[in-house]
XYZ file of C-alpha atoms in Angstrom:
363
model
C 0.000 0.000 0.000
C 1.498 3.289 -1.043
C 1.724 6.262 1.310
C 0.062 8.432 -1.379
C -2.990 6.092 -1.564
C -3.335 5.984 2.240
C -3.020 9.765 2.615
C -5.607 10.456 -0.093
C -8.183 8.084 1.351
C -7.609 9.361 4.877
C -8.225 12.917 3.669
C -11.418 11.826 1.930
C -12.543 10.122 5.140
C -12.004 13.274 7.136
C -14.013 15.260 4.556
C -16.924 12.785 4.794
C -16.991 13.025 8.594
C -16.792 16.822 8.428
C -19.626 16.925 5.884
C -21.849 14.776 8.112
C -21.158 16.998 11.122
C -21.846 20.126 9.055
C -25.108 18.678 7.733
C -26.140 17.823 11.258
C -25.307 21.340 12.403
C -27.320 22.838 9.526
C -30.359 20.744 10.415
C -30.289 18.266 7.534
C -30.200 15.229 9.874
C -33.425 14.567 11.756
C -33.261 15.456 15.404
C -35.606 15.337 18.380
C -37.796 18.086 16.956
C -36.950 17.930 13.265
C -38.100 14.528 12.031
C -41.137 12.376 12.678
C -43.681 12.795 15.455
C -42.842 12.924 19.126
C -44.575 10.486 21.446
C -46.724 13.180 22.936
C -46.847 15.422 19.861
C -47.999 18.792 21.249
C -49.685 17.392 24.365
C -46.950 18.641 26.680
C -46.453 16.074 29.413
C -46.953 12.287 29.123
C -46.192 9.740 31.853
C -44.394 12.363 33.883
C -42.076 13.325 31.015
C -41.968 16.485 28.908
C -42.878 15.374 25.394
C -44.103 18.587 23.827
C -43.120 19.400 20.269
C -44.124 22.517 18.351
C -47.755 23.585 18.506
C -49.662 23.070 15.303
C -51.599 25.643 13.344
C -49.068 28.483 13.092
C -47.960 29.590 9.675
C -47.022 33.149 8.894
C -48.367 34.284 5.569
C -47.504 37.447 3.675
C -49.891 40.204 4.857
C -51.983 41.935 2.211
C -50.078 44.682 0.424
C -46.695 43.590 1.767
C -43.665 41.846 0.288
C -41.095 39.651 1.997
C -37.694 41.233 2.519
C -35.080 38.502 3.123
C -32.443 38.542 5.816
C -28.929 39.568 4.914
C -25.810 41.539 5.696
C -24.662 44.722 3.971
C -22.469 47.768 4.278
C -24.804 50.370 5.700
C -23.967 53.985 5.027
C -23.450 56.494 2.282
C -22.871 54.814 -1.072
C -21.563 57.897 -2.856
C -21.769 61.568 -1.921
C -21.576 62.757 1.650
C -21.169 66.173 3.159
C -17.680 66.032 4.634
C -18.662 68.131 7.617
C -21.650 65.987 8.573
C -20.294 62.412 8.661
C -23.642 61.203 10.012
C -23.795 57.891 8.170
C -20.369 56.294 8.301
C -20.094 52.909 6.578
C -20.333 49.788 8.720
C -21.467 46.210 8.182
C -24.798 45.273 9.739
C -27.032 42.206 9.603
C -30.800 42.424 9.215
C -33.377 39.712 9.956
C -36.165 39.019 7.480
C -39.349 41.091 7.625
C -42.397 42.059 5.597
C -42.790 45.586 4.250
C -45.601 47.514 2.565
C -44.863 47.558 -1.140
C -46.010 51.184 -1.323
C -46.283 54.106 1.029
C -49.547 54.213 2.984
C -52.054 55.915 0.716
C -54.733 58.499 1.427
C -57.517 55.939 1.109
C -55.750 53.442 3.383
C -55.158 56.088 6.033
C -58.768 57.235 5.672
C -59.912 53.849 7.000
C -57.935 54.605 10.143
C -59.315 58.082 10.848
C -62.852 56.990 9.955
C -62.556 54.126 12.460
C -61.341 56.521 15.147
C -64.192 58.933 14.470
C -66.673 56.047 14.605
C -65.373 53.986 17.518
C -62.998 56.101 19.599
C -64.605 59.527 19.989
C -65.809 58.679 23.494
C -62.267 57.690 24.507
C -60.031 60.115 22.626
C -62.427 62.936 21.858
C -63.064 64.384 18.411
C -60.689 67.297 18.969
C -57.740 65.003 19.747
C -58.477 62.796 16.755
C -58.676 65.736 14.380
C -55.622 67.452 15.871
C -53.246 64.535 16.348
C -54.265 61.852 13.872
C -56.188 63.472 11.031
C -53.802 64.635 8.274
C -52.987 68.330 8.451
C -54.015 69.565 5.025
C -52.686 73.068 5.724
C -49.133 71.772 5.206
C -49.575 72.450 1.500
C -49.587 76.172 2.298
C -47.546 76.318 5.496
C -44.492 74.416 4.245
C -43.735 76.906 1.472
C -43.822 80.678 1.421
C -45.518 82.545 -1.428
C -46.964 79.340 -2.850
C -50.475 78.690 -4.108
C -51.194 75.415 -2.325
C -54.947 75.966 -2.074
C -55.993 73.239 -4.546
C -53.835 70.651 -2.763
C -55.067 71.829 0.640
C -58.685 71.439 -0.408
C -58.578 68.225 -2.405
C -55.469 66.123 -1.695
C -56.765 64.032 1.201
C -60.496 64.221 0.561
C -60.920 63.837 -3.212
C -60.992 60.396 -4.921
C -58.546 61.702 -7.527
C -55.823 61.288 -4.887
C -56.987 58.056 -3.214
C -53.914 56.071 -4.304
C -51.429 58.860 -3.582
C -49.315 58.700 -0.402
C -50.772 60.290 2.693
C -48.858 63.326 3.998
C -49.353 65.785 6.824
C -48.982 62.922 9.307
C -46.637 63.151 12.296
C -44.328 60.382 13.496
C -46.624 59.953 16.496
C -49.669 59.506 14.257
C -47.814 56.975 12.103
C -47.021 54.990 15.249
C -50.679 55.086 16.297
C -51.744 53.908 12.846
C -49.452 50.881 13.202
C -51.023 50.033 16.557
C -54.537 50.365 15.166
C -53.669 48.207 12.154
C -52.221 45.545 14.469
C -55.336 45.472 16.646
C -57.594 45.309 13.592
C -55.697 42.318 12.183
C -55.308 40.400 15.429
C -58.916 40.943 16.488
C -59.929 39.167 13.301
C -57.392 36.368 13.792
C -58.522 35.825 17.377
C -62.162 35.556 16.342
C -61.153 32.992 13.718
C -59.295 30.942 16.323
C -55.876 31.723 14.853
C -52.634 32.602 16.622
C -51.942 36.316 16.917
C -49.657 37.883 14.337
C -46.546 39.973 14.988
C -47.438 43.635 15.126
C -47.197 46.243 12.414
C -44.618 48.938 13.124
C -42.402 51.529 11.500
C -39.128 50.187 10.091
C -35.846 50.891 11.769
C -33.607 53.027 9.586
C -31.315 50.027 9.034
C -34.261 47.914 7.866
C -35.383 50.760 5.641
C -31.956 51.104 4.024
C -31.574 47.325 3.548
C -35.000 47.185 1.896
C -34.338 50.261 -0.244
C -31.179 48.736 -1.709
C -33.187 45.747 -2.912
C -30.311 43.325 -2.477
C -27.812 45.586 -4.259
C -25.257 46.110 -1.510
C -23.565 49.200 -2.896
C -26.550 50.724 -4.646
C -26.592 54.499 -4.697
C -30.296 54.398 -5.569
C -32.905 51.612 -5.200
C -32.720 50.856 -8.926
C -28.996 50.169 -8.587
C -27.439 52.565 -11.049
C -25.672 55.831 -10.297
C -28.055 57.914 -12.435
C -31.554 59.277 -11.809
C -32.687 58.718 -15.420
C -32.597 55.709 -17.724
C -31.012 55.472 -21.169
C -34.047 57.117 -22.767
C -33.816 60.111 -20.456
C -36.868 59.107 -18.385
C -36.575 59.894 -14.698
C -36.764 56.914 -12.346
C -38.300 58.680 -9.360
C -40.369 61.677 -8.350
C -38.076 64.449 -7.091
C -36.732 67.910 -8.001
C -34.660 67.513 -11.166
C -33.024 70.102 -13.396
C -32.635 72.787 -10.738
C -36.349 72.999 -10.090
C -38.190 71.537 -13.091
C -40.691 69.686 -10.893
C -42.762 68.601 -13.885
C -39.883 66.847 -15.678
C -40.418 63.519 -13.876
C -44.116 63.457 -14.741
C -45.605 64.761 -11.484
C -45.275 68.313 -10.116
C -46.201 67.220 -6.586
C -46.583 63.639 -5.346
C -47.187 60.650 -7.624
C -49.396 57.573 -7.128
C -47.866 55.286 -4.550
C -47.158 52.615 -7.185
C -45.732 54.948 -9.823
C -42.349 54.155 -11.413
C -40.750 50.709 -11.319
C -40.231 48.823 -8.050
C -36.798 47.754 -6.842
C -35.683 44.124 -6.831
C -37.637 43.393 -3.650
C -40.853 44.689 -5.237
C -40.930 47.967 -3.287
C -42.165 51.145 -4.961
C -40.858 54.670 -4.406
C -38.188 53.903 -1.839
C -36.585 57.025 -3.261
C -38.619 60.127 -3.963
C -42.359 60.795 -3.935
C -42.561 61.244 -0.149
C -39.828 60.807 2.428
C -40.636 58.199 5.070
C -40.616 58.092 8.833
C -38.533 55.401 10.528
C -38.820 54.506 14.197
C -35.220 55.449 15.053
C -34.350 58.466 17.113
C -31.820 60.614 15.298
C -28.243 60.622 16.571
C -25.269 62.042 14.731
C -23.097 59.242 16.116
C -25.535 56.412 15.413
C -22.831 54.353 13.692
C -20.872 54.278 16.939
C -23.677 53.549 19.399
C -26.001 51.032 17.694
C -25.247 47.331 17.481
C -24.412 45.662 14.159
C -27.189 43.026 14.456
C -30.605 44.560 13.724
C -29.517 48.074 14.791
C -32.358 50.026 16.301
C -32.050 53.330 18.143
C -35.306 53.850 20.019
C -35.109 56.784 22.406
C -38.324 58.341 23.677
C -36.387 61.316 25.057
C -35.110 62.320 21.604
C -37.824 64.188 19.635
C -35.841 64.068 16.389
C -36.753 61.000 14.331
C -34.892 59.688 11.286
C -36.454 60.350 7.877
C -35.295 58.481 4.770
C -35.797 58.417 1.021
C -36.191 61.989 -0.117
C -39.361 63.430 -1.620
C -40.957 65.207 -4.556
C -39.494 68.535 -3.400
C -35.905 67.297 -2.807
C -32.808 67.217 -4.991
C -31.224 63.878 -5.939
C -28.811 63.798 -2.975
C -31.699 63.089 -0.609
C -32.867 60.191 -2.796
C -29.682 58.210 -2.130
C -30.159 55.045 -0.086
C -27.552 56.157 2.452
C -28.667 59.746 3.034
C -30.200 60.302 6.455
C -31.807 63.358 8.000
C -34.491 64.053 10.601
C -37.729 65.782 11.462
C -39.306 66.426 14.862
C -41.785 63.719 15.838
C -44.774 66.022 16.223
C -44.215 67.934 12.972
C -46.384 67.319 9.925
C -45.067 67.926 6.432
C -46.387 67.860 2.877
C -43.435 65.717 1.856
C -43.247 63.054 4.604
C -45.303 59.857 4.710
C -44.601 56.329 5.913
C -44.986 52.606 5.348
C -45.208 49.705 7.797
C -43.198 46.552 8.375
C -43.862 43.302 10.236
C -41.323 40.870 11.676
C -41.044 37.545 9.866
C -40.940 35.085 12.765
C -40.487 32.116 10.464
C -37.536 33.804 8.822
C -35.383 34.688 11.838
C -32.626 32.537 10.347
C -30.054 33.096 7.640
C -31.243 33.266 4.050
C -30.869 30.228 1.810
C -27.951 31.839 0.054
C -26.120 32.442 3.322
C -26.700 28.853 4.450
C -25.419 27.577 1.128
C -22.265 29.671 1.542
C -21.758 28.273 5.051
C -21.918 24.727 3.696
C -19.216 25.350 1.131
C-alpha cells in the first residue's frame, strides 16, 4: 500500500466526517424536533415526562399589500456623496433579519380607513378634537411648508378627493404613524382571534437600518434603489419623483406627489423607496448612530429624543436626498407635505439566515 494512496483516502474520510457533522449542524439530519412525530406530539407532558413538540396551526403568511424582505448583511452607510462636515452615516457592516414591508407608502384611502374608524369607535375615549388634531392629516401643510406658494388646490382636495386616493398620505406626524401601526395591528389580530388563529406579529415603522436594507433591494452598494448611479434611464426618463433640473418639478411626470405605485419597483418589489414622499422610521436621530447602535438589527429607540430619522427623499428634494444612504431628521410632532410612511412586520419564520447564506456556510 502506497503512502500516497493511504493519505488520499484518509483525507477523503475526514471530509466525509466533516460533511456529516456540518449537515447535522445545519439541520439536515433529523433530530428530536426535526423529524417524525414525538410520542406526545404537542400534548406537553406524558407519563411524567416532557414530550411537547411545536404547537400546530401556526404559519405566517404574507400580509396583504406587503412583500417579503429577506435577511442579509450589507455595508450600511453612504454609497456615494456625503457632506464632509456631517459624517452622520459612516459605513459599517450590519445584519438584518427578514421582515415584511408595505410595497407602497400608505395611501390616502388606506389612512382614511384609520381616521374613519377613530371617528366612529374612539370619539368617546379620545375625543373628536384630539383625533382631528393629532391623527387626522394636516391639510394646511400644502400652504404652510412653502412661502408665497399657491397650495390651495392641494389643501382642499389632496386628502379628501378620490382623484388622490392612491397617492401617499402626507401631513402625518411620526406619532400619528405609530398610532396607525397600533390600530392596524389590533384590527388584524382581532380578526385572527375571532377565527381561532394565533396572533400575528405587530405592524410597526421600520428601523432606519431595515429601511436602508430594503431600499437597496439586495444591491449592496446601490446608490439608488434601482442600482445605477443615475436618476434617469437610457431614454432620459426619470426613475423617481423628485426635483430635477434645478427645479423643473414637472420633468419627472408629477409636479407634486405621484401615485404610490408609480415608477418601477426595486428588486424586492418595493415602490418609491426614493422620492415621492420621504418616510418616517422609528429610530431616534443621533449624529453618532454608527458608533452607538449594534451591528445586528440596529435600532435606536429613544423616547427622550424628539428628532426622528427620515429616509428616502421626496418630490421637493434634490437627488442627494434620494440616495439610499442619506439620512436626516424631522421632529416627531411635525407634519409635512413631503413626509409619509410605510409599515413593516417581523417575519418570525424567517429569523434565520437566508438560503444563500446557508449555502455559503456549507461550502
